[in-house]
CSV table of C-alpha atoms in Angstrom, one decimal:
chain,number,residue,atom,x,y,z
X,1,MET,CA,-43.3,-8.2,16.5
X,2,ALA,CA,-43.2,-4.6,17.8
X,3,ARG,CA,-45.2,-5.6,21.0
X,4,ALA,CA,-43.0,-8.6,21.7
X,5,ALA,CA,-39.9,-6.4,21.3
X,6,GLY,CA,-41.2,-3.4,23.2
X,7,VAL,CA,-40.6,-1.0,20.3
X,8,SER,CA,-42.5,0.8,17.6
X,9,PRO,CA,-43.5,-0.8,14.3
X,10,ALA,CA,-41.2,1.7,12.6
X,11,THR,CA,-38.2,0.5,14.6
X,12,VAL,CA,-39.0,-3.1,13.5
X,13,SER,CA,-39.1,-1.9,9.9
X,14,ARG,CA,-35.7,-0.1,10.3
X,15,VAL,CA,-34.1,-3.2,11.8
X,16,PHE,CA,-35.0,-5.4,8.8
X,17,ASN,CA,-34.5,-2.7,6.1
X,18,GLY,CA,-31.0,-1.5,7.2
X,19,GLY,CA,-32.1,1.7,9.0
X,20,ASN,CA,-30.4,3.5,11.8
X,21,VAL,CA,-31.3,1.7,15.1
X,22,THR,CA,-29.5,1.5,18.4
X,23,PRO,CA,-27.8,-1.8,19.1
X,24,ALA,CA,-30.0,-2.5,22.1
X,25,ARG,CA,-33.2,-2.0,20.2
X,26,ALA,CA,-31.9,-4.0,17.3
X,27,GLN,CA,-31.1,-6.9,19.6
X,28,SER,CA,-34.6,-6.8,21.1
X,29,VAL,CA,-36.1,-7.0,17.7
X,30,GLN,CA,-33.9,-9.9,16.7
X,31,LYS,CA,-34.7,-11.8,19.9
X,32,ALA,CA,-38.5,-11.3,19.3
X,33,ALA,CA,-38.1,-12.4,15.7
X,34,ALA,CA,-36.3,-15.6,16.8
X,35,ALA,CA,-39.0,-16.3,19.4
X,36,LEU,CA,-41.8,-15.8,17.0
X,37,GLY,CA,-40.1,-17.7,14.1
X,38,PHE,CA,-40.2,-14.6,11.9
X,39,ALA,CA,-38.2,-14.2,8.7
X,40,PRO,CA,-38.4,-11.2,6.3
X,41,ASN,CA,-40.2,-12.0,3.0
X,42,ARG,CA,-37.6,-10.6,0.6
X,43,VAL,CA,-39.8,-11.3,-2.4
X,44,ALA,CA,-42.7,-9.3,-1.0
X,45,ARG,CA,-40.2,-6.5,0.0
X,46,SER,CA,-38.8,-6.4,-3.6
X,47,LEU,CA,-42.3,-6.1,-5.0
X,48,ARG,CA,-43.1,-3.2,-2.7
X,49,LYS,CA,-39.9,-1.4,-3.4
X,50,GLN,CA,-39.7,-2.3,-7.0
X,51,ARG,CA,-36.1,-3.4,-6.4
X,52,SER,CA,-34.5,-6.3,-4.6
X,53,SER,CA,-32.2,-6.3,-1.6
X,54,VAL,CA,-29.5,-8.0,-3.7
X,55,ILE,CA,-26.5,-6.3,-5.3
X,56,ALA,CA,-24.3,-7.9,-8.0
X,57,LEU,CA,-20.6,-8.0,-7.9
X,58,ILE,CA,-19.1,-8.7,-11.3
X,59,ILE,CA,-15.4,-9.6,-11.2
X,60,PRO,CA,-13.1,-10.8,-14.1
X,61,ASP,CA,-11.3,-13.7,-12.5
X,62,ILE,CA,-12.5,-15.5,-9.4
X,63,GLU,CA,-9.3,-17.5,-9.2
X,64,ASN,CA,-7.2,-14.4,-8.6
X,65,PRO,CA,-6.6,-13.8,-4.9
X,66,PHE,CA,-6.9,-10.1,-5.5
X,67,PHE,CA,-10.5,-10.3,-6.5
X,68,THR,CA,-11.2,-12.8,-3.7
X,69,SER,CA,-10.1,-10.2,-1.2
X,70,LEU,CA,-12.0,-7.5,-3.0
X,71,ALA,CA,-15.2,-9.5,-2.9
X,72,ARG,CA,-14.7,-10.0,0.9
X,73,GLY,CA,-14.6,-6.2,1.3
X,74,VAL,CA,-17.8,-5.8,-0.6
X,75,GLU,CA,-19.6,-8.5,1.3
X,76,ASP,CA,-18.5,-7.3,4.7
X,77,ALA,CA,-19.8,-3.8,3.9
X,78,ALA,CA,-23.1,-5.1,2.4
X,79,GLN,CA,-23.8,-7.3,5.4
X,80,ARG,CA,-23.9,-4.3,7.7
X,81,THR,CA,-27.1,-3.2,5.9
X,82,SER,CA,-28.7,-6.6,5.4
X,83,LEU,CA,-27.9,-6.6,1.7
X,84,SER,CA,-27.0,-9.9,-0.1
X,85,VAL,CA,-24.3,-10.1,-2.7
X,86,VAL,CA,-24.4,-12.2,-5.9
X,87,LEU,CA,-20.9,-13.0,-7.1
X,88,CYS,CA,-20.6,-13.1,-10.9
X,89,ASN,CA,-17.3,-14.3,-12.6
X,90,SER,CA,-17.0,-12.8,-16.1
X,91,ASP,CA,-13.8,-14.8,-16.7
X,92,GLU,CA,-12.4,-11.8,-18.7
X,93,ASP,CA,-15.2,-12.5,-21.2
X,94,THR,CA,-17.0,-9.4,-22.4
X,95,ASP,CA,-20.0,-11.4,-23.7
X,96,LYS,CA,-20.4,-13.2,-20.3
X,97,GLU,CA,-20.0,-9.8,-18.6
X,98,ARG,CA,-22.8,-8.3,-20.7
X,99,ARG,CA,-25.1,-11.2,-19.8
X,100,TYR,CA,-24.5,-10.6,-16.1
X,101,LEU,CA,-25.4,-6.9,-16.5
X,102,GLU,CA,-28.6,-7.9,-18.3
X,103,VAL,CA,-29.5,-10.2,-15.5
X,104,ALA,CA,-28.8,-7.5,-12.9
X,105,LEU,CA,-31.3,-5.2,-14.8
X,106,GLY,CA,-33.9,-7.9,-15.4
X,107,GLU,CA,-33.9,-9.0,-11.7
X,108,GLN,CA,-34.2,-5.4,-10.5
X,109,MET,CA,-31.1,-5.7,-8.4
X,110,ALA,CA,-30.5,-2.9,-6.0
X,111,GLY,CA,-27.1,-2.0,-7.4
X,112,VAL,CA,-24.0,-3.3,-9.3
X,113,ILE,CA,-20.3,-3.2,-8.5
X,114,VAL,CA,-18.2,-4.2,-11.5
X,115,ALA,CA,-14.5,-4.7,-12.3
X,116,ALA,CA,-14.5,-4.6,-16.1
X,117,ALA,CA,-13.2,-7.4,-18.2
X,118,SER,CA,-9.8,-6.8,-19.6
X,119,ARG,CA,-10.4,-4.3,-22.3
X,120,ASP,CA,-12.8,-2.2,-20.2
X,121,GLU,CA,-15.5,-2.3,-22.8
X,122,MET,CA,-19.0,-2.4,-21.4
X,123,ASP,CA,-22.3,-0.6,-21.8
X,124,LEU,CA,-23.6,0.5,-18.4
X,125,GLY,CA,-26.2,2.8,-20.0
X,126,PRO,CA,-29.3,0.6,-19.6
X,127,LEU,CA,-28.6,0.3,-15.9
X,128,THR,CA,-27.9,3.9,-15.2
X,129,ALA,CA,-30.9,4.9,-17.3
X,130,ARG,CA,-33.1,2.9,-15.1
X,131,GLY,CA,-31.6,4.5,-12.0
X,132,VAL,CA,-29.6,1.4,-10.9
X,133,PRO,CA,-26.6,2.6,-8.9
X,134,VAL,CA,-23.3,1.3,-10.4
X,135,VAL,CA,-19.8,1.6,-9.1
X,136,ALA,CA,-16.7,0.6,-11.1
X,137,VAL,CA,-13.9,-0.9,-9.1
X,138,ASP,CA,-10.2,-1.5,-10.0
X,139,ARG,CA,-10.7,-1.1,-13.7
X,140,ARG,CA,-12.7,1.9,-14.9
X,141,PRO,CA,-14.8,1.3,-18.1
X,142,ARG,CA,-14.2,3.9,-20.8
X,143,ASP,CA,-16.9,6.6,-21.2
X,144,ALA,CA,-18.9,5.3,-18.3
X,145,GLU,CA,-20.5,8.0,-16.1
X,146,VAL,CA,-20.4,6.1,-12.8
X,147,ASP,CA,-18.6,6.3,-9.4
X,148,ALA,CA,-15.3,4.5,-9.4
X,149,VAL,CA,-12.8,3.2,-6.9
X,150,ARG,CA,-9.3,2.3,-8.2
X,151,VAL,CA,-5.7,2.0,-7.3
X,152,ASP,CA,-3.0,4.5,-8.3
X,153,ASP,CA,-1.5,2.1,-10.7
X,154,TRP,CA,0.8,4.6,-12.3
X,155,HIS,CA,2.4,5.3,-8.9
X,156,GLY,CA,2.8,1.6,-8.2
X,157,GLY,CA,4.5,1.0,-11.5
X,158,GLU,CA,6.8,4.0,-11.1
X,159,VAL,CA,7.8,3.2,-7.5
X,160,ALA,CA,8.4,-0.5,-8.3
X,161,THR,CA,10.6,0.3,-11.3
X,162,ARG,CA,12.7,2.9,-9.4
X,163,HIS,CA,13.3,0.3,-6.7
X,164,LEU,CA,14.6,-2.2,-9.3
X,165,VAL,CA,17.0,0.5,-10.7
X,166,ARG,CA,18.3,1.3,-7.2
X,167,ALA,CA,18.8,-2.4,-6.6
X,168,GLY,CA,21.3,-2.4,-9.5
X,169,TYR,CA,19.2,-3.8,-12.3
X,170,ARG,CA,19.5,-2.2,-15.7
X,171,ARG,CA,17.6,-4.2,-18.4
X,172,ILE,CA,14.3,-4.1,-16.7
X,173,ALA,CA,11.3,-5.7,-18.5
X,174,CYS,CA,7.6,-5.2,-18.0
X,175,ILE,CA,5.0,-7.9,-18.5
X,176,THR,CA,1.7,-6.1,-18.4
X,177,GLY,CA,-1.9,-7.1,-19.0
X,178,PRO,CA,-4.0,-6.8,-22.2
X,179,ALA,CA,-3.5,-3.6,-24.2
X,180,GLY,CA,-6.4,-1.2,-23.5
X,181,ALA,CA,-7.1,-2.3,-20.0
X,182,SER,CA,-6.7,0.7,-17.7
X,183,THR,CA,-4.7,-1.2,-15.1
X,184,SER,CA,-2.4,-2.5,-17.8
X,185,GLU,CA,-1.8,0.8,-19.4
X,186,GLU,CA,-1.3,2.8,-16.1
X,187,ARG,CA,1.2,0.3,-14.6
X,188,LEU,CA,3.1,0.3,-17.9
X,189,ALA,CA,3.1,4.1,-18.0
X,190,GLY,CA,4.6,4.2,-14.5
X,191,TYR,CA,7.3,1.8,-15.5
X,192,ARG,CA,8.2,3.8,-18.6
X,193,ASP,CA,8.3,7.1,-16.8
X,194,ALA,CA,10.6,5.7,-14.1
X,195,LEU,CA,13.0,4.3,-16.8
X,196,ARG,CA,13.1,7.6,-18.6
X,197,THR,CA,14.2,9.4,-15.5
X,198,ALA,CA,16.8,6.7,-14.7
X,199,ARG,CA,18.7,6.8,-18.0
X,200,ASP,CA,21.6,8.6,-16.3
X,201,GLU,CA,21.9,5.7,-14.0
X,202,GLY,CA,22.4,3.3,-16.9
X,203,ALA,CA,18.8,1.9,-17.0
X,204,VAL,CA,17.7,0.8,-20.5
X,205,ALA,CA,14.4,2.3,-21.7
X,206,ASP,CA,13.5,0.1,-24.6
X,207,ASP,CA,10.0,-1.3,-25.6
X,208,ALA,CA,11.7,-4.5,-26.7
X,209,TYR,CA,11.5,-5.3,-23.0
X,210,VAL,CA,7.7,-4.8,-22.9
X,211,ARG,CA,5.2,-7.7,-23.3
X,212,HIS,CA,1.4,-7.7,-23.1
X,213,ALA,CA,-0.2,-10.8,-21.7
X,214,ASP,CA,-3.6,-12.0,-20.4
X,215,PHE,CA,-3.3,-11.6,-16.6
X,216,ARG,CA,-3.2,-15.4,-16.4
X,217,VAL,CA,-0.4,-17.9,-15.4
X,218,GLU,CA,0.2,-19.1,-18.9
X,219,GLY,CA,0.3,-15.6,-20.2
X,220,GLY,CA,3.1,-14.7,-17.8
X,221,ARG,CA,5.0,-17.9,-18.6
X,222,ALA,CA,4.8,-17.3,-22.4
X,223,ALA,CA,5.9,-13.7,-22.1
X,224,MET,CA,8.9,-14.6,-19.9
X,225,ARG,CA,10.0,-17.3,-22.3
X,226,ASP,CA,9.9,-14.7,-25.1
X,227,LEU,CA,11.9,-12.2,-23.1
X,228,LEU,CA,14.5,-14.8,-22.2
X,229,ALA,CA,15.0,-15.5,-26.0
X,230,LEU,CA,16.2,-11.9,-26.6
X,231,PRO,CA,19.9,-11.4,-27.5
X,232,GLU,CA,20.2,-9.5,-24.3
X,233,PRO,CA,17.6,-10.9,-21.9
X,234,PRO,CA,16.4,-8.7,-19.1
X,235,ASP,CA,18.0,-8.8,-15.7
X,236,ALA,CA,14.8,-8.0,-13.9
X,237,VAL,CA,11.0,-8.0,-14.7
X,238,LEU,CA,8.1,-6.1,-13.3
X,239,VAL,CA,5.0,-8.3,-13.6
X,240,ALA,CA,1.6,-6.6,-13.7
X,241,ASN,CA,-0.3,-9.1,-11.6
X,242,ASN,CA,0.2,-12.0,-9.2
X,243,LEU,CA,-1.0,-14.8,-11.5
X,244,MET,CA,1.3,-13.9,-14.3
X,245,THR,CA,4.1,-13.8,-11.7
X,246,ILE,CA,3.7,-17.5,-11.1
X,247,GLY,CA,4.2,-18.2,-14.8
X,248,VAL,CA,7.3,-15.9,-14.8
X,249,LEU,CA,8.9,-17.8,-11.9
X,250,ASP,CA,8.1,-21.1,-13.7
X,251,ALA,CA,9.7,-19.9,-16.9
X,252,LEU,CA,12.8,-18.7,-15.1
X,253,GLY,CA,13.1,-22.0,-13.3
X,254,GLU,CA,13.1,-23.9,-16.6
X,255,VAL,CA,16.4,-22.2,-17.5
X,256,ASP,CA,17.8,-22.1,-14.0
X,257,ARG,CA,17.7,-18.4,-13.8
X,258,THR,CA,16.1,-17.5,-10.5
X,259,PRO,CA,15.7,-14.4,-8.4
X,260,PRO,CA,17.5,-12.3,-7.3
X,261,GLY,CA,20.0,-12.9,-10.1
X,262,VAL,CA,17.0,-12.0,-12.3
X,263,GLY,CA,14.9,-9.6,-10.2
X,264,VAL,CA,11.2,-10.3,-10.1
X,265,LEU,CA,8.7,-7.8,-8.7
X,266,SER,CA,5.0,-8.6,-8.7
X,267,PHE,CA,1.9,-6.4,-8.7
X,268,GLY,CA,-0.4,-7.8,-6.1
X,269,ASP,CA,0.9,-9.2,-2.9
X,270,VAL,CA,-0.2,-12.7,-1.9
X,271,PRO,CA,0.0,-14.7,1.4
X,272,TRP,CA,2.7,-17.0,0.1
X,273,ALA,CA,5.0,-14.1,-1.1
X,274,SER,CA,7.1,-14.2,2.1
X,275,LEU,CA,7.2,-18.0,2.2
X,276,VAL,CA,8.8,-18.8,-1.1
X,277,ARG,CA,12.5,-18.7,-1.4
X,278,PRO,CA,13.7,-16.2,-2.3
X,279,SER,CA,10.7,-14.2,-0.8
X,280,LEU,CA,8.9,-12.2,-3.4
X,281,THR,CA,9.0,-8.4,-3.6
X,282,ALA,CA,5.5,-7.1,-4.4
X,283,VAL,CA,3.4,-4.0,-4.9
X,284,GLU,CA,0.7,-4.5,-2.2
X,285,LEU,CA,-2.7,-3.6,-3.6
X,286,PRO,CA,-5.5,-2.6,-1.1
X,287,ALA,CA,-7.9,-5.1,-2.5
X,288,TYR,CA,-10.1,-5.4,0.6
X,289,GLU,CA,-10.3,-1.7,1.0
X,290,LEU,CA,-11.2,-1.3,-2.7
X,291,GLY,CA,-14.2,-3.6,-2.2
X,292,ARG,CA,-15.3,-2.1,1.0
X,293,THR,CA,-15.0,1.5,-0.4
X,294,ALA,CA,-16.9,0.5,-3.5
X,295,ALA,CA,-19.7,-1.0,-1.5
X,296,ASP,CA,-19.9,2.1,0.8
X,297,LEU,CA,-20.2,4.3,-2.3
X,298,LEU,CA,-22.9,2.1,-3.8
X,299,LEU,CA,-24.9,2.1,-0.5
X,300,GLN,CA,-24.7,5.9,-0.4
X,301,ARG,CA,-26.2,6.1,-3.9
X,302,MET,CA,-28.9,3.5,-3.0
X,303,GLU,CA,-29.9,5.7,0.0
X,304,GLY,CA,-30.4,8.7,-2.3
X,305,ASN,CA,-27.1,10.5,-2.3
X,306,THR,CA,-27.2,12.8,-5.4
X,307,SER,CA,-23.8,14.4,-5.0
X,308,PRO,CA,-21.5,14.6,-8.2
X,309,LEU,CA,-19.9,11.4,-9.3
X,310,GLN,CA,-16.6,10.7,-7.7
X,311,THR,CA,-13.5,8.6,-8.2
X,312,VAL,CA,-11.7,7.4,-5.1
X,313,VAL,CA,-8.0,6.6,-5.7
X,314,LEU,CA,-6.2,4.4,-3.2
X,315,ARG,CA,-2.4,4.2,-2.9
X,316,THR,CA,-0.2,1.1,-3.1
X,317,THR,CA,2.6,0.0,-0.8
X,318,LEU,CA,5.9,-1.6,-1.9
X,319,GLN,CA,6.8,-4.7,0.1
X,320,ILE,CA,10.6,-5.2,-0.4
X,321,ARG,CA,11.8,-8.8,-0.1
X,322,GLU,CA,14.6,-11.0,-1.4
X,323,SER,CA,13.6,-11.4,-5.0
X,324,THR,CA,15.0,-7.9,-5.8
X,325,ALA,CA,18.1,-7.9,-3.7
X,326,GLY,CA,20.3,-7.1,-6.8
X,327,PRO,CA,21.8,-8.9,-9.8
X,328,LEU,CA,25.2,-9.5,-8.1
X,329,THR,CA,23.8,-11.3,-5.0
X,330,ARG,CA,22.9,-14.6,-6.7
């Protein structure tokens, strides 16, 4: 292979093991490999290295567009170093999540990126004790000594709520995720803090307008129906993820109360947000960047980086559209 490509054997090895090689030499090696019909033996490589060239990505809900985009970020970063990604859907089930972690350990995977199931309860000790690099993404497991990449959820919740107040809404509800999940609690904390500072503007800070749901469509629908049954229903709602927002819009449609008469603001922008009528105001989450950054952190650890553990926090962006135009614009 080296003779056919006109390079050293060490260069060939770096090309197929993700080392630093100039584009011209890498192209020569790839052409020689194609001409000779060569393909790397990944099983043999794993035996030699005592670890595979596969990383696991464990996400809680494969149907959520947020996690689809996050997975794309992980895969794009991994492909640059010839790593393969195994996608595991825990379905917000901690038992299923635990089994995937056991598989990652048993199969000697090169590393693990994990977005914890809703209540953030997982034991990463067996992996870290064996030296398997782990990066937590989006949701950080409690008491886990691993690198993490997350969104500034408090800031997103605070900015979104302040926007609703400024638009003229006063009885602002919050439908957040399961109690105990870091994303649920931080978005809720931002919402509460914003309302406390907006009391002089007439905003109501009352936990009667707070509901915990399951980050699914039906959870959002049930929570919105419950809020609409209050003696004084909310005139706006901050919804902590995009799937629950679908349920919220459905529940509002059932009683012919639609935005912006009832303001709706979603965490997590989606491609169709600007297409529905009225278009949907959303907190845009950097899902792709979360995945890419998590993969980059993992790759650094796999290459021997021994620097202190770090947490990377990415900011959100508020995309203001028609669904929060104000209660008097209906």
